[in-house]
mmCIF file of C-alpha atoms in Angstrom:
data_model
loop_
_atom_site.group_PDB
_atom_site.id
_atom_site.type_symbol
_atom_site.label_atom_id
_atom_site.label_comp_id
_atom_site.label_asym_id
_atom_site.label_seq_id
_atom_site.Cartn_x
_atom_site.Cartn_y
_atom_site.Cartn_z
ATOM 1 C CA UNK A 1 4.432 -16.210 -3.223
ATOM 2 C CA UNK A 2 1.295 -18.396 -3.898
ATOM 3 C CA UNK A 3 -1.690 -19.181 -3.221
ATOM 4 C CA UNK A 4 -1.036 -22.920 -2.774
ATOM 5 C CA UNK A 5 -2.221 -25.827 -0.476
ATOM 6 C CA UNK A 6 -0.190 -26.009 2.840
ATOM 7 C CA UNK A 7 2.158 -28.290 2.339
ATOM 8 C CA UNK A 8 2.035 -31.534 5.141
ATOM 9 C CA UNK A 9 4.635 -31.213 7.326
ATOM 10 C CA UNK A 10 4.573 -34.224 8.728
ATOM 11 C CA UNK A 11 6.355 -35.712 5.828
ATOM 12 C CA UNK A 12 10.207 -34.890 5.660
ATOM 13 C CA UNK A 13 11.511 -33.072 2.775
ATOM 14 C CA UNK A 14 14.974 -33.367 2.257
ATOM 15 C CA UNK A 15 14.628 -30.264 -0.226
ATOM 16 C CA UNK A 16 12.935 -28.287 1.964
ATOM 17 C CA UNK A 17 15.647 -26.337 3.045
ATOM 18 C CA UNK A 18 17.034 -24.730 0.134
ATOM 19 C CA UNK A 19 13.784 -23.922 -0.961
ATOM 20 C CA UNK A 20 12.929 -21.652 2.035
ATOM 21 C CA UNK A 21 16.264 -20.649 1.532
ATOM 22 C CA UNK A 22 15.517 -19.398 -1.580
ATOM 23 C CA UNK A 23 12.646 -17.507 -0.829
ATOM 24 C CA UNK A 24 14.530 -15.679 2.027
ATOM 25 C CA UNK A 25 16.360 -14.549 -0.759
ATOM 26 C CA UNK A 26 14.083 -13.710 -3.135
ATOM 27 C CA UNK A 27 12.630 -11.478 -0.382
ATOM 28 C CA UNK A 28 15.399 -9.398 0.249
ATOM 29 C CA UNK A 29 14.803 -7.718 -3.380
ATOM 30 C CA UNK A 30 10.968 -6.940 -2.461
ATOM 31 C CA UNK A 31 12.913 -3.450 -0.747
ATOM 32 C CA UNK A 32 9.113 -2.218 -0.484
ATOM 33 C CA UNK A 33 8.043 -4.254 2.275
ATOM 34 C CA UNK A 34 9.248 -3.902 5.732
ATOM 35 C CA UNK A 35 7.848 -0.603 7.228
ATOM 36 C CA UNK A 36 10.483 1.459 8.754
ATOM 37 C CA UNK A 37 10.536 3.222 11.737
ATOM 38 C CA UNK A 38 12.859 6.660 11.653
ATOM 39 C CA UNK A 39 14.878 8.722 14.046
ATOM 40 C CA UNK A 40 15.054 8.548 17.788
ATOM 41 C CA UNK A 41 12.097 9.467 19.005
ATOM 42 C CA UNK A 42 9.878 8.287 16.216
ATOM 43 C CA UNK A 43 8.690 5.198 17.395
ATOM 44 C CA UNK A 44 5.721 4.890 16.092
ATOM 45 C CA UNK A 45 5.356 3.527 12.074
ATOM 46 C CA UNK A 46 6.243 5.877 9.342
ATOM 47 C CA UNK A 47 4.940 5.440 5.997
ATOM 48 C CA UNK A 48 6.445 6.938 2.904
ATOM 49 C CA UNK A 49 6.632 10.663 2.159
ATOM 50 C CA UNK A 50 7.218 13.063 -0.184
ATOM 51 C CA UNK A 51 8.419 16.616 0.398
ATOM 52 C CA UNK A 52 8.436 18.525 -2.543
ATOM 53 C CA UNK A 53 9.521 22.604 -2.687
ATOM 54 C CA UNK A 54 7.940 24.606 -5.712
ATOM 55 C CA UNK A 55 8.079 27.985 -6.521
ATOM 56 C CA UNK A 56 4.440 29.088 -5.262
ATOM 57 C CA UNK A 57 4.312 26.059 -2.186
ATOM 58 C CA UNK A 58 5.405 23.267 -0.935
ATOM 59 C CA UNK A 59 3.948 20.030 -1.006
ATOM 60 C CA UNK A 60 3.758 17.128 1.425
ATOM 61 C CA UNK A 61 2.803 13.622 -0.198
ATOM 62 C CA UNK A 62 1.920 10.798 2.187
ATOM 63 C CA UNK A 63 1.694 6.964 1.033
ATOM 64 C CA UNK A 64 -2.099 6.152 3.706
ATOM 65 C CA UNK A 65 -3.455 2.913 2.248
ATOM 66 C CA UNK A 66 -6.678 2.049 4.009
ATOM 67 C CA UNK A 67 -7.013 4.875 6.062
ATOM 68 C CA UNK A 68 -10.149 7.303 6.149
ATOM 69 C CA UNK A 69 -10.416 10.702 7.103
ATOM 70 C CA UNK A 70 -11.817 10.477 10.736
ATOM 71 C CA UNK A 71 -8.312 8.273 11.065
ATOM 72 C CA UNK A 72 -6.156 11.073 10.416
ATOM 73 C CA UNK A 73 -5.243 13.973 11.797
ATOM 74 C CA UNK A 74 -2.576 16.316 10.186
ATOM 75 C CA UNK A 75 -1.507 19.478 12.572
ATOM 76 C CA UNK A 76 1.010 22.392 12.374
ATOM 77 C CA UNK A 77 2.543 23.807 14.885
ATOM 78 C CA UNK A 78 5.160 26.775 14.656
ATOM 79 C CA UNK A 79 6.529 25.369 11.804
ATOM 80 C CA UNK A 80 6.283 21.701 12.184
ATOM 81 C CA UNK A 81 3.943 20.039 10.006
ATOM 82 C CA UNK A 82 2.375 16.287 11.807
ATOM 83 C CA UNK A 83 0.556 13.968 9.889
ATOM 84 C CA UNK A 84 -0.626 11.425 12.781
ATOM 85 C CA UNK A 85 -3.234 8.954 12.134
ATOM 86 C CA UNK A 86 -4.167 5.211 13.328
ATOM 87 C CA UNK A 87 -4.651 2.808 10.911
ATOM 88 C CA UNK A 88 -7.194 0.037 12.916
ATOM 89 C CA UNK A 89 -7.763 -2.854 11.773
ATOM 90 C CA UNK A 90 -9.739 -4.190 14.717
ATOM 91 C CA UNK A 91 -12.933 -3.394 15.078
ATOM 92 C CA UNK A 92 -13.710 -4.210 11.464
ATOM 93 C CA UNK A 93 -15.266 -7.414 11.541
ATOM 94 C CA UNK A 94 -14.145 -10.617 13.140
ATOM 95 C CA UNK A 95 -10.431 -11.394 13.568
ATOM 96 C CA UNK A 96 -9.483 -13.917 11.190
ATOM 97 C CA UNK A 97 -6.950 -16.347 10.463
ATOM 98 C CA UNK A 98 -3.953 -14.941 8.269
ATOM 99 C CA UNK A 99 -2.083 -16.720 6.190
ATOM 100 C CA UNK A 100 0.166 -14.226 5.177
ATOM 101 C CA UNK A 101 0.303 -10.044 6.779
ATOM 102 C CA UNK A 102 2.534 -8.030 5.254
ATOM 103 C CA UNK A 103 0.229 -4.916 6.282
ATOM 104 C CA UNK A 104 0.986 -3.138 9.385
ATOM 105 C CA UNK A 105 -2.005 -1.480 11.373
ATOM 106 C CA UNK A 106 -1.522 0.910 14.422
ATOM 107 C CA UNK A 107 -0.589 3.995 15.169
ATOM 108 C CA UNK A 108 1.722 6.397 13.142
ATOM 109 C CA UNK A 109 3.196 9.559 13.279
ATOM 110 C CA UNK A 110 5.690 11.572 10.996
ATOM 111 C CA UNK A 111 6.496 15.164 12.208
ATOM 112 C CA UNK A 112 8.333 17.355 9.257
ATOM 113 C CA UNK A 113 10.221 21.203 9.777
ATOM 114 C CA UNK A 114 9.314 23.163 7.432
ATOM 115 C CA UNK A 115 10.586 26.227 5.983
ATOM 116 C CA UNK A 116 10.101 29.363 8.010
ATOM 117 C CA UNK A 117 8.330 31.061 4.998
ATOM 118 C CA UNK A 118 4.660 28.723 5.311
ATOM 119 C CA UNK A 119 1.527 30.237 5.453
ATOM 120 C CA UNK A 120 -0.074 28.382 8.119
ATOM 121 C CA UNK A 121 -3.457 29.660 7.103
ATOM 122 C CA UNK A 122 -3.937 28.570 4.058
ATOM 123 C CA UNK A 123 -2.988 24.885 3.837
ATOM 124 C CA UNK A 124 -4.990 22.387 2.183
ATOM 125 C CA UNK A 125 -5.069 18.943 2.525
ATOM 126 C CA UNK A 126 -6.740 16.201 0.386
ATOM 127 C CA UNK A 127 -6.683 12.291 0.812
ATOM 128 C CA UNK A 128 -7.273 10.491 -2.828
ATOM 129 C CA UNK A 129 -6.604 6.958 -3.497
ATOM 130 C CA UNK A 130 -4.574 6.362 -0.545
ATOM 131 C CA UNK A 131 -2.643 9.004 -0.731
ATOM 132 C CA UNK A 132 -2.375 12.547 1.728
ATOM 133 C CA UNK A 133 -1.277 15.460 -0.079
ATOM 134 C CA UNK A 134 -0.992 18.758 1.431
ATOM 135 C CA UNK A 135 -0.625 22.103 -0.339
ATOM 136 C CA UNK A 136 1.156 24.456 2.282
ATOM 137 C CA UNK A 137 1.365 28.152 0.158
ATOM 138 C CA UNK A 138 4.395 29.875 0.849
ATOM 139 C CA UNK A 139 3.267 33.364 1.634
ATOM 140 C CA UNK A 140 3.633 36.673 -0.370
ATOM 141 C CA UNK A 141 7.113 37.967 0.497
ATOM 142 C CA UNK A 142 8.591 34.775 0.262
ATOM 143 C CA UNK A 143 7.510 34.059 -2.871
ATOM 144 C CA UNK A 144 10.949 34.880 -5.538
ATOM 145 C CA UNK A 145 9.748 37.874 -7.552
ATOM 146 C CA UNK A 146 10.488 38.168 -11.175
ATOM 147 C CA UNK A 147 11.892 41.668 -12.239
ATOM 148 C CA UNK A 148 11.342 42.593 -15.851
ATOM 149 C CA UNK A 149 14.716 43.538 -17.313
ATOM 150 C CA UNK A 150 14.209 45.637 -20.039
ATOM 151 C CA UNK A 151 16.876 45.260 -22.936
ATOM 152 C CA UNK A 152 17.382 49.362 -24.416
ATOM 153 C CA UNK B 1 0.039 20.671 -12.213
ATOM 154 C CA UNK B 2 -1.300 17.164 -13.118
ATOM 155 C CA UNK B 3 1.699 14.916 -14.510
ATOM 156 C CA UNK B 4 1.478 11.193 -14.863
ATOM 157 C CA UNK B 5 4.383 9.081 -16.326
ATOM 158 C CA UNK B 6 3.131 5.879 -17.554
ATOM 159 C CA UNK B 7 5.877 5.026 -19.615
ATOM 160 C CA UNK B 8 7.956 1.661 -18.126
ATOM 161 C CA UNK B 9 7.612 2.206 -14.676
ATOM 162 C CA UNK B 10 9.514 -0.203 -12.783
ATOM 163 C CA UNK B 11 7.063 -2.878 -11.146
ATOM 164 C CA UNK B 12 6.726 -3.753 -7.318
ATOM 165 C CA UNK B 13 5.052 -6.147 -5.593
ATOM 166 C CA UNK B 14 2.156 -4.725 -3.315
ATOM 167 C CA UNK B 15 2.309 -5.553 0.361
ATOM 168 C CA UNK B 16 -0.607 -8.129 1.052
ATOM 169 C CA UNK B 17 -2.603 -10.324 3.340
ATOM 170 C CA UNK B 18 -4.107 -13.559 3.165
ATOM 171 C CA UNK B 19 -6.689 -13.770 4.911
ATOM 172 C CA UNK B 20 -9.088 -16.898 6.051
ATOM 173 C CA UNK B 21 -12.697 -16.587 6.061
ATOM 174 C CA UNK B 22 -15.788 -19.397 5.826
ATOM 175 C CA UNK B 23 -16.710 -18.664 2.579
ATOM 176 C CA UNK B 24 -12.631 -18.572 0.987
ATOM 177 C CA UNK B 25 -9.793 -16.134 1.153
ATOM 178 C CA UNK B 26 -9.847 -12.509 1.631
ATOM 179 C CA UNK B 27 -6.750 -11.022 -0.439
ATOM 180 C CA UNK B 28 -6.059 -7.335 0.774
ATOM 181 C CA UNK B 29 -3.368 -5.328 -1.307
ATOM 182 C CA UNK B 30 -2.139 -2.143 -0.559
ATOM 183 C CA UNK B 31 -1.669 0.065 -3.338
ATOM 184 C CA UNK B 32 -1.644 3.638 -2.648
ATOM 185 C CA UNK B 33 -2.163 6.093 -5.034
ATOM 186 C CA UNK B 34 -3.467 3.426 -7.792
ATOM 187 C CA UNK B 35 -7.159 5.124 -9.080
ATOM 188 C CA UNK B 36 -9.673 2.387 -9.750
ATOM 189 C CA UNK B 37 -9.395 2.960 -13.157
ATOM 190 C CA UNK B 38 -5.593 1.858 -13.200
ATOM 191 C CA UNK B 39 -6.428 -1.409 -11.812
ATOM 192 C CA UNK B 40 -6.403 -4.442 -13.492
ATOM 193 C CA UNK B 41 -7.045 -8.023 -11.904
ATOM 194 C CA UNK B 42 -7.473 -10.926 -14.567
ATOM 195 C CA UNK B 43 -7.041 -14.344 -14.092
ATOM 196 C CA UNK B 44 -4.839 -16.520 -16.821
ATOM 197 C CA UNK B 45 -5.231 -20.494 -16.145
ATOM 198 C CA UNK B 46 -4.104 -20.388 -12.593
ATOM 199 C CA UNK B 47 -2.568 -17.362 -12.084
ATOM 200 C CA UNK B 48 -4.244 -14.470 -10.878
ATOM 201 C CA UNK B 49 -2.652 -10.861 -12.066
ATOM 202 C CA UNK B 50 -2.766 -7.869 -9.971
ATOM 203 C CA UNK B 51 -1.794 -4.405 -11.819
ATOM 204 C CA UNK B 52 -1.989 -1.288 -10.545
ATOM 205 C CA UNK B 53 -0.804 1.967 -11.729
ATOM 206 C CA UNK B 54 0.011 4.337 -10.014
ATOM 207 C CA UNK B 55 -1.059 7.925 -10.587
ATOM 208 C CA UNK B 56 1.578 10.502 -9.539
ATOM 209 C CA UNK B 57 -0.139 13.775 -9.335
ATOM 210 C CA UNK B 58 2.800 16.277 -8.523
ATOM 211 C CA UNK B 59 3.970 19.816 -8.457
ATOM 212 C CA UNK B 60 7.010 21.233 -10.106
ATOM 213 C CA UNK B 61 9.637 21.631 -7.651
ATOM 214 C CA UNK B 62 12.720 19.880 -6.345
ATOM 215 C CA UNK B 63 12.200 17.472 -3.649
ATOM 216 C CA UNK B 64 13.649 17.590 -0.112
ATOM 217 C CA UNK B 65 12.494 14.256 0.828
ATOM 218 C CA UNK B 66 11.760 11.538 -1.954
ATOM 219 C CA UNK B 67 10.564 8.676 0.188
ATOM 220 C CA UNK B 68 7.489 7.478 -2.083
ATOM 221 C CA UNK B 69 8.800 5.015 -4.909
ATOM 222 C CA UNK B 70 8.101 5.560 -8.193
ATOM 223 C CA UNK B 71 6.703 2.370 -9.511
ATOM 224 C CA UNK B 72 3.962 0.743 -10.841
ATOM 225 C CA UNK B 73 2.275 -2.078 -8.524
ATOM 226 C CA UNK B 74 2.302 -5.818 -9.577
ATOM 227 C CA UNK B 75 1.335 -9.064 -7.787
ATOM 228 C CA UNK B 76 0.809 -12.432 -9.108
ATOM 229 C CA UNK B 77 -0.734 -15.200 -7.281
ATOM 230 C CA UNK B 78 -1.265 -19.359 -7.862
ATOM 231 C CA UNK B 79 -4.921 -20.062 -7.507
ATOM 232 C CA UNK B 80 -5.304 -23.488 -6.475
ATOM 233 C CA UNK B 81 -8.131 -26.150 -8.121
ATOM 234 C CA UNK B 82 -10.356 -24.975 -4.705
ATOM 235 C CA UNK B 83 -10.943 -21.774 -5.518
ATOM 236 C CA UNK B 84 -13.406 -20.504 -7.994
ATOM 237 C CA UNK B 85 -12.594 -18.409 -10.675
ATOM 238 C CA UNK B 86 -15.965 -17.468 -11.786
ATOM 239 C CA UNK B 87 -16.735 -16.038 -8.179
ATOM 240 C CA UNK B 88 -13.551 -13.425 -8.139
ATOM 241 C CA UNK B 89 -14.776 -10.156 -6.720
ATOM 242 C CA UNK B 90 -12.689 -7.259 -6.222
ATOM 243 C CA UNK B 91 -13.382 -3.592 -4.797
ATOM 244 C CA UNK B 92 -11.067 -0.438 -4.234
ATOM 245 C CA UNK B 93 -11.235 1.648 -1.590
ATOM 246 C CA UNK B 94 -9.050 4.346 -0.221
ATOM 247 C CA UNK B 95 -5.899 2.585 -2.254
ATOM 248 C CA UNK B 96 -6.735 -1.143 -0.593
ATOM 249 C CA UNK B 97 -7.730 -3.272 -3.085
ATOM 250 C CA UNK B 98 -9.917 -6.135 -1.636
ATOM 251 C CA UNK B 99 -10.460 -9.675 -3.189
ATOM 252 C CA UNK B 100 -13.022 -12.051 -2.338
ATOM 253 C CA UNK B 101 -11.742 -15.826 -3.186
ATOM 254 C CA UNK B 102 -14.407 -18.374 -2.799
ATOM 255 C CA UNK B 103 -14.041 -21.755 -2.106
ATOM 256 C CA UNK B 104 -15.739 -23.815 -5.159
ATOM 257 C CA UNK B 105 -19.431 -25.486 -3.695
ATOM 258 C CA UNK B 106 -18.090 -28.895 -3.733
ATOM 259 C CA UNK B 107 -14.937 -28.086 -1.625
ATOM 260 C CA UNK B 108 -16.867 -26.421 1.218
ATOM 261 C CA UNK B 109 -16.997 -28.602 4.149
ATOM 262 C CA UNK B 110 -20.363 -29.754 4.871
ATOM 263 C CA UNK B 111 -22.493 -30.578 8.399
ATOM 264 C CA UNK B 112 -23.163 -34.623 8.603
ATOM 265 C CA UNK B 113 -25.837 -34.940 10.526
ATOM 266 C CA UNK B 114 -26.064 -37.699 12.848
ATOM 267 C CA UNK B 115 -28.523 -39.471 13.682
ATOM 268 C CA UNK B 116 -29.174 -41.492 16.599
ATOM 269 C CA UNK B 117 -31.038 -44.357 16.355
#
């Protein structure tokens, strides 16, 4: 895409066509672009995430571009880790005129089960660069113990 | 804890907007997880390059979801002979990067007045 003077459309292009065509196509490799809405009941947008299990905690990544902290609000609830937030664009100045929106703004929501074995206490969340990433410590009997085998 | 791999990440396209405003165009790109150190706008005739890479700061585990891609952010845009290049300003905030296009002087539209004689 460019950053190019509108063309008039007044005046008929035979070519025209193919070249929209073209860039129909071209789209269809950009896989990145087209939020996706998951499950049943999750209506709402979902943006990327990351689940990730380690041997001390788990960790939950979340792709937030342009949202601030008052905007989100991450919750756990008997095991169920929510990460809900509203990403407002409104509000933020006059409304212009787009020539192109690929963002999406509104409400989202992605709800995750977690592993019975979460400390709900002690979970710690950070937003940098656009990106949520909560620590959620597995707690002290979960954890896998090393045993010390000694070779006689 | 802090891993970053650098090496030949594949390159995406950023979603963006275009946006219309008196003074020019507003470019918004949304690049999560890009620090504002690995961003990188420059302008070559008329093309202006967006970069950004991403930093991946991850735990040792195995993952149960893998839904964030791992690649490097890369837009390119056609400036047209309107816009100009010496008034390009850019900010990052919160993974948005925001550019500020202005319209050269002599292409903003100016008030005739009229008078009435």
């Amino acid at each position: 895409m460019a950053l190019v003077r509108w063309k008039d459309r007044n005046l008929y292009d035979p070519w025209e066509g193919f070249k929209t065509l073209q860039d129909e196509i071209n789209q269809l490799f950009d896989v990145d672009r087209v939020p996706t809405s998951r499950g049943l009941f999750d209506r709402t947008m979902s943006p990327a995430i990351d689940v990730i299990e380690g041997a001390e905690d788990i960790s939950v990544h979340c792709e937030v571009p342009g949202i601030t902290l008052d905007e989100l609000d991450v919750s756990i609830a008997s095991n169920v880790l929510t990460i809900k937030g509203n990403k407002n664009k409104e509000g933020k100045g006059d409304d212009p005129r787009y020539y192109t929106r690929e963002t999406w703004s509104g409400q989202f929501q992605r709800t995750i089960s977690l592993p019975k074995d979460v400390d709900s206490e002690k979970i710690e969340a950070e937003l940098r660069n656009g990106i949520l990433m909560v620590t959620l410590p597995k707690r002290e009997e979960a954890k896998q113990k090393r045993i010390a085998v000694k070779v006689k | 804890m802090a891993e970053n791999k650098t090496t030949d990440r594949r390159m995406v396209p950023a979603r963006y907007d275009i946006a219309k405003k008196d003074h020019g165009l507003i470019l918004t790109l949304e690049m999560p997880g890009v620090p504002k150190d690995g961003l990188e706008i420059r302008v070559e005739g008329d093309h202006l390059f967006v970069e950004g890479k991403k930093l991946i700061l991850r735990k040792e585990g195995k993952f149960v979801l893998h839904e964030i891609r791992e690649a490097d952010y890369g837009n390119v845009f056609t400036l047209d002979e309107t816009i100009d290049r010496d008034k390009i300003e850019a900010k990052m905030e919160n993974g948005v990067v925001t550019i500020d296009l202005s319209l050269r002087e002599s292409e903003k539209p100016k008030k005739i007045k009229v008078i009435a004689k």
